[in-house]
Coordinates of C-alpha atoms and ligand atoms in Angstrom, one line a residue:
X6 CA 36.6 -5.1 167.3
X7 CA 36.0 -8.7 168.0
X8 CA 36.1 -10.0 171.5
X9 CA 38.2 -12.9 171.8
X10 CA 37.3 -16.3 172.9
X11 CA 39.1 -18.9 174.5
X12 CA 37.0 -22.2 175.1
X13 CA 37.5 -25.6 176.7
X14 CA 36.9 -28.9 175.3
X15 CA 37.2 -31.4 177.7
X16 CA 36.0 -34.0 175.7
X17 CA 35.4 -37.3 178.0
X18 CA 37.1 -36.5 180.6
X19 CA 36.7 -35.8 184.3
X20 CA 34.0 -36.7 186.5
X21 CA 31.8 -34.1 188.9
X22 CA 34.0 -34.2 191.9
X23 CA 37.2 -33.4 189.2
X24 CA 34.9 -30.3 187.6
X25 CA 34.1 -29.1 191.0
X26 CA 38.8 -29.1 192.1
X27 CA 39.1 -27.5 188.0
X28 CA 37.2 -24.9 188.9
X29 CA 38.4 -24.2 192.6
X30 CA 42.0 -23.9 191.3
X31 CA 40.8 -22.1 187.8
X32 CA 38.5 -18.9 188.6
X33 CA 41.3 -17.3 190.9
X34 CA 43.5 -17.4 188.8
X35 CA 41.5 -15.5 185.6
X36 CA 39.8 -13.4 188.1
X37 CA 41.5 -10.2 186.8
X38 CA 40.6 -11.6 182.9
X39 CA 37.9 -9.0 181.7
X40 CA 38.3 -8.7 178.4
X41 CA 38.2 -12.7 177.1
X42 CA 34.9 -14.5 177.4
X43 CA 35.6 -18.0 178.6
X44 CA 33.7 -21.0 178.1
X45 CA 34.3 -24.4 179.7
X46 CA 32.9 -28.0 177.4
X47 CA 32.6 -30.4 180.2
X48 CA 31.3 -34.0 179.8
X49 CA 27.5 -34.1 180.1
X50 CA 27.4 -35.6 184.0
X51 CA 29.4 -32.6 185.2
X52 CA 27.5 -30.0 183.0
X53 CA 25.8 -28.8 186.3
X54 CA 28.9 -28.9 188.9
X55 CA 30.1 -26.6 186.3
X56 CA 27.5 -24.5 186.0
X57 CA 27.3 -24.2 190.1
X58 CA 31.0 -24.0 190.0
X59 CA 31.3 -21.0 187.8
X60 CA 28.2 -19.1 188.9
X61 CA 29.6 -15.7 189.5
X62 CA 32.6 -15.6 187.8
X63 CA 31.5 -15.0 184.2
X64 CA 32.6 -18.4 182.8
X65 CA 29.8 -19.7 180.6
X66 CA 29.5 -23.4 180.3
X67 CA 29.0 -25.3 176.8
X68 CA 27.9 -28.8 176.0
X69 CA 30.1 -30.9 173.8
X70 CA 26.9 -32.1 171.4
X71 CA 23.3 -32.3 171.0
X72 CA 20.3 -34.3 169.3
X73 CA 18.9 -32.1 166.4
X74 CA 15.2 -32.4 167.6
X75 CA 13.2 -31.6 170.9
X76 CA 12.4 -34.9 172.4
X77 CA 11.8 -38.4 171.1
X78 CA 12.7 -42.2 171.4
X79 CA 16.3 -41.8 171.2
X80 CA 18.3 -43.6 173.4
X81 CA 21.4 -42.1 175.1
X82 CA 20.3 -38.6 173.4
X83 CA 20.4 -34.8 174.7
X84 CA 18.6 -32.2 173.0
X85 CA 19.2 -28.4 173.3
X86 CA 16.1 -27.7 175.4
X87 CA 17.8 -30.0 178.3
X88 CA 21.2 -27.8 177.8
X89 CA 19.6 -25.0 178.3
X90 CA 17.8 -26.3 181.2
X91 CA 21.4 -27.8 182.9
X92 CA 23.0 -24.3 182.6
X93 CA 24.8 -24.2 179.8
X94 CA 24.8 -21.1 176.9
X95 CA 26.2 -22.7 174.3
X96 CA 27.6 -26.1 172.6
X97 CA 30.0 -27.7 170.7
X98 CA 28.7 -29.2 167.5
X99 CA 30.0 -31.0 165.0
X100 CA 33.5 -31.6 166.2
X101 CA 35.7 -33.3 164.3
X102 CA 35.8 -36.1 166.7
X103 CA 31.9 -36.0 166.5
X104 CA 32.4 -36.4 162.1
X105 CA 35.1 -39.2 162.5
X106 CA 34.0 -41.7 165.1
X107 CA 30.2 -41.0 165.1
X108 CA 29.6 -40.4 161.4
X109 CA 27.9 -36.3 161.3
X110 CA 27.4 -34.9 158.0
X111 CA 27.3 -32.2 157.4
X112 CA 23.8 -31.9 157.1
X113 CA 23.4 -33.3 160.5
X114 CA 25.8 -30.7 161.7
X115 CA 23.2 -28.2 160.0
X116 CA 20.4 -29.7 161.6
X117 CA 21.7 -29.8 165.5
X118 CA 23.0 -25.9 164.4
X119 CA 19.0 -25.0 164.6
X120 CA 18.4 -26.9 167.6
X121 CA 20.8 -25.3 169.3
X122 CA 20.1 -21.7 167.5
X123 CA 16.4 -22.5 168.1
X124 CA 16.7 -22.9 171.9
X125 CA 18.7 -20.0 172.1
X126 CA 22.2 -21.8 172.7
X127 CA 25.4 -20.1 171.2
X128 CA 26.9 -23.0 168.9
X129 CA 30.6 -23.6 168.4
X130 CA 30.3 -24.9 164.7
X131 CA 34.0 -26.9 163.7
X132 CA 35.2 -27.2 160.4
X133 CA 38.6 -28.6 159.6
X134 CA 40.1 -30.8 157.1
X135 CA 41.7 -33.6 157.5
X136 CA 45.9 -34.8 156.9
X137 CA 45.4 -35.8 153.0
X138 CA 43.1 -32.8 152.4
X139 CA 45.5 -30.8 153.3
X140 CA 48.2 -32.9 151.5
X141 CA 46.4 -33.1 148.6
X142 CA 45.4 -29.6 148.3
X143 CA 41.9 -29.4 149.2
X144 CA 41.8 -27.5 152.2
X145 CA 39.4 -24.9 150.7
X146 CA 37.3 -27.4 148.9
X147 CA 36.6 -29.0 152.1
X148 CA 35.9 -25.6 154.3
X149 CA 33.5 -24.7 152.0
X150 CA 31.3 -27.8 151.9
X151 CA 31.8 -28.1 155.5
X152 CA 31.2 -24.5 156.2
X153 CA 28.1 -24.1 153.1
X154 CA 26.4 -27.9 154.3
X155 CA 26.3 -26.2 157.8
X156 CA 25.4 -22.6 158.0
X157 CA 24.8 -21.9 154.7
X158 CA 20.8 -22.3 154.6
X159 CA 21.1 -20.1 158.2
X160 CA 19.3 -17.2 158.1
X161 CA 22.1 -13.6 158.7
X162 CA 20.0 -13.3 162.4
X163 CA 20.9 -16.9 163.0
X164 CA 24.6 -16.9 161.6
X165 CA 25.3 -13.8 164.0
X166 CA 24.8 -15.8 166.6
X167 CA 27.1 -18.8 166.1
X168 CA 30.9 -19.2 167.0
X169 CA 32.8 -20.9 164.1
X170 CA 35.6 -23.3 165.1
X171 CA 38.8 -24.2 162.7
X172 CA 40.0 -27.1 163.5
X173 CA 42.7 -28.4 161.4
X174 CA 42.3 -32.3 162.2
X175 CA 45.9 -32.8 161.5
X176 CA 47.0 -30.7 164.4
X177 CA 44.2 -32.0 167.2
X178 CA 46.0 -33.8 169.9
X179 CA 49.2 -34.6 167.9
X180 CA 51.1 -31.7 169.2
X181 CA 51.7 -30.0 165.5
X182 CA 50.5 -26.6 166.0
X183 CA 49.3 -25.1 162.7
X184 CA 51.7 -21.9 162.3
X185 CA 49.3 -18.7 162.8
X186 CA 50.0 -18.1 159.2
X187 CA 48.4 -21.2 158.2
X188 CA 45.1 -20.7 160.7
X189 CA 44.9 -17.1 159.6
X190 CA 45.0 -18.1 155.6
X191 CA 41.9 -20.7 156.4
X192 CA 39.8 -18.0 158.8
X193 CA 40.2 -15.4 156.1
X194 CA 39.4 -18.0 153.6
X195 CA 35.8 -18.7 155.9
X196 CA 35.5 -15.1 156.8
X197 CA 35.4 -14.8 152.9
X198 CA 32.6 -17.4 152.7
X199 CA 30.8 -15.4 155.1
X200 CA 30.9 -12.4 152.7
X201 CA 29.6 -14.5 150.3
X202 CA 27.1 -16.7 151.2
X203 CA 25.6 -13.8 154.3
X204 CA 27.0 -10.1 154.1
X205 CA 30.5 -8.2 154.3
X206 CA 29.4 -6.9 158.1
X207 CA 28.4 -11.1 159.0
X208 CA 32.5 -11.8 158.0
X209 CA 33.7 -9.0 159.6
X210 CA 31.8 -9.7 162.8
X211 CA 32.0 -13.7 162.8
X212 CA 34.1 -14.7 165.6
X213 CA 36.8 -17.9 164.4
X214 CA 38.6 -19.7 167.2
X215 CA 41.5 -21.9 166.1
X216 CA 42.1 -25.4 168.0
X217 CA 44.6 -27.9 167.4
X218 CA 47.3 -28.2 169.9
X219 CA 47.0 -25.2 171.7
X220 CA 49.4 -24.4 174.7
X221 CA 50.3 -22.0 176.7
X222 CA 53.4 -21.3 174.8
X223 CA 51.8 -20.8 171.3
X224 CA 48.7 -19.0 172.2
X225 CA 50.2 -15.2 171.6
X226 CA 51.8 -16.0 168.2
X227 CA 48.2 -17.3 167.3
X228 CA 46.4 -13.9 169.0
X229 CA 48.7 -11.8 167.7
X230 CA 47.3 -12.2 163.9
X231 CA 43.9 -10.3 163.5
X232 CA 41.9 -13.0 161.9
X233 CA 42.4 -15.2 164.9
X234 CA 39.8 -14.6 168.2
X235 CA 40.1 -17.4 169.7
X236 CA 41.3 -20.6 170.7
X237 CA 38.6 -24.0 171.5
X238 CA 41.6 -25.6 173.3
X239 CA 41.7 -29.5 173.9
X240 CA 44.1 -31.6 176.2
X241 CA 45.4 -27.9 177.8
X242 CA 42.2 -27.1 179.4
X243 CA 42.2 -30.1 181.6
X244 CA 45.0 -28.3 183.9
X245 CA 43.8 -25.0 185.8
X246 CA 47.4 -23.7 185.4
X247 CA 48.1 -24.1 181.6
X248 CA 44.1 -22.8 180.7
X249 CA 44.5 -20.5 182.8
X250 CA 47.8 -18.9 181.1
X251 CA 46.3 -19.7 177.7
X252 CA 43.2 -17.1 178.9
X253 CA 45.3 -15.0 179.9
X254 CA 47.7 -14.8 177.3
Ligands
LIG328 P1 43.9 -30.5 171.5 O1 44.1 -29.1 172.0 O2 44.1 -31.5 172.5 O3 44.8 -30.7 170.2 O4 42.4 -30.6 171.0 C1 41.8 -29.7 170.2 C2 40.4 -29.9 170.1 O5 39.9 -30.9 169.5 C3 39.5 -28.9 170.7 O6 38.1 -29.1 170.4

């Protein structure tokens, strides 16, 4: 039985003070949530009033990216080793977001994967096609370059230890849902690849979240199917109310 997920992307938004009120109106109200791990992506500069925030509750706190290697003479960069050292368990990487407007490949997406693997983070690996892939029928094409560029040179040890991410690009932040039937169709499709490029207990065991335009409202359709344990949920993790309904769906 997988465990299901439900994580935060907060993407660039709120400051430290707005972490610290998220959090003072959030944890009461998932306190009786024991059976969901929880993680919360806040922007770098809040990354430790998170962590102080949530100490105690059981709410594990992600980064949204990372630089692939330890240190160096790169500007405006944050490797895993400083993650770690902020807090946080695990981190976002390669998020569509990250792939459109800041240009990862896929083989950077593999690289920062190691970091993050190396230091001991838990990464939350996106895949996800975009509108005309999916129009033009290329949905699977594009999973499995995204998911073999990424993972696919991981060792089984490492591979255990990774979240994978759908994230339909089509549906992020545009308020079109993708039904549960389509998510489910594209996590069993990359459950499959699992099988094939680790082992049949890997697939069984890999844990896919879905995100794009999750809500309160949709979240228990999407549960309900078994190849869906999780959700890495956008714009409705920046309320405590809605987040909080969607983790406790
Ligand atoms: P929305 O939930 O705002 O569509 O964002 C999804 C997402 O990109 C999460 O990483």
């Amino acid at each position: 039985m997988r465990r299901p997920v439900i994580a935060g992307n907060w993407k660039m938004y709120k400051t430290r003070a707005e972490t610290r009120a998220f959090f003072a109106a959030f944890t009461p109200l998932i306190a009786a949530s024991n059976d969901v791990d929880i993680i919360v992506a806040p922007p770098f500069t809040a990354l430790s009033a998170a962590v102080e925030s949530a100490h105690g509750t059981g709410i594990a706190i992600a980064a949204q990216n990372l630089h692939g290697l330890r240190e160096g003479a790169f500007t405006g960069e944050i490797s895993a080793g400083m993650i770690v050292e902020s807090g946080c368990s695990s981190v976002i990487v390669g998020h569509s977001e990250r792939r459109q407007y800041f240009a990862e490949t896929d083989e950077l997406v593999h690289r920062k994967t190691k970091a993050a693997l190396a230091a001991g983070l838990t990464p939350i690996v996106c895949v996800g096609e975009i509108l005309s892939e999916r129009e033009g029928n290329l949905t699977k094409q594009v999973l499995k370059r995204q998911f073999e560029g990424a993972l696919g040179a991981l060792t089984p040890e490492e591979f255990s230890r990774i979240l994978l991410a759908y994230e339909p690009v089509w549906a992020i932040g545009t308020g079109r849902t993708a039904t549960p039937e389509i998510a489910a169709e594209a996590h069993q499709y990359l459950r499959g690849l699992a099988a094939a490029n680790f082992s049949p207990e890997e697939a069984s065991a890999v844990r896919i979240l879905y995100g794009g335009s999750v809500k309160p409202d949709n979240i228990s359709g999407l549960m309900a199917h078994d190849q869906i344990d999780g959700a890495l949920v956008g714009g409705a993790s920046l309320d405590p109310e809605s987040f909080a309904a969607i983790v406790n769906f």
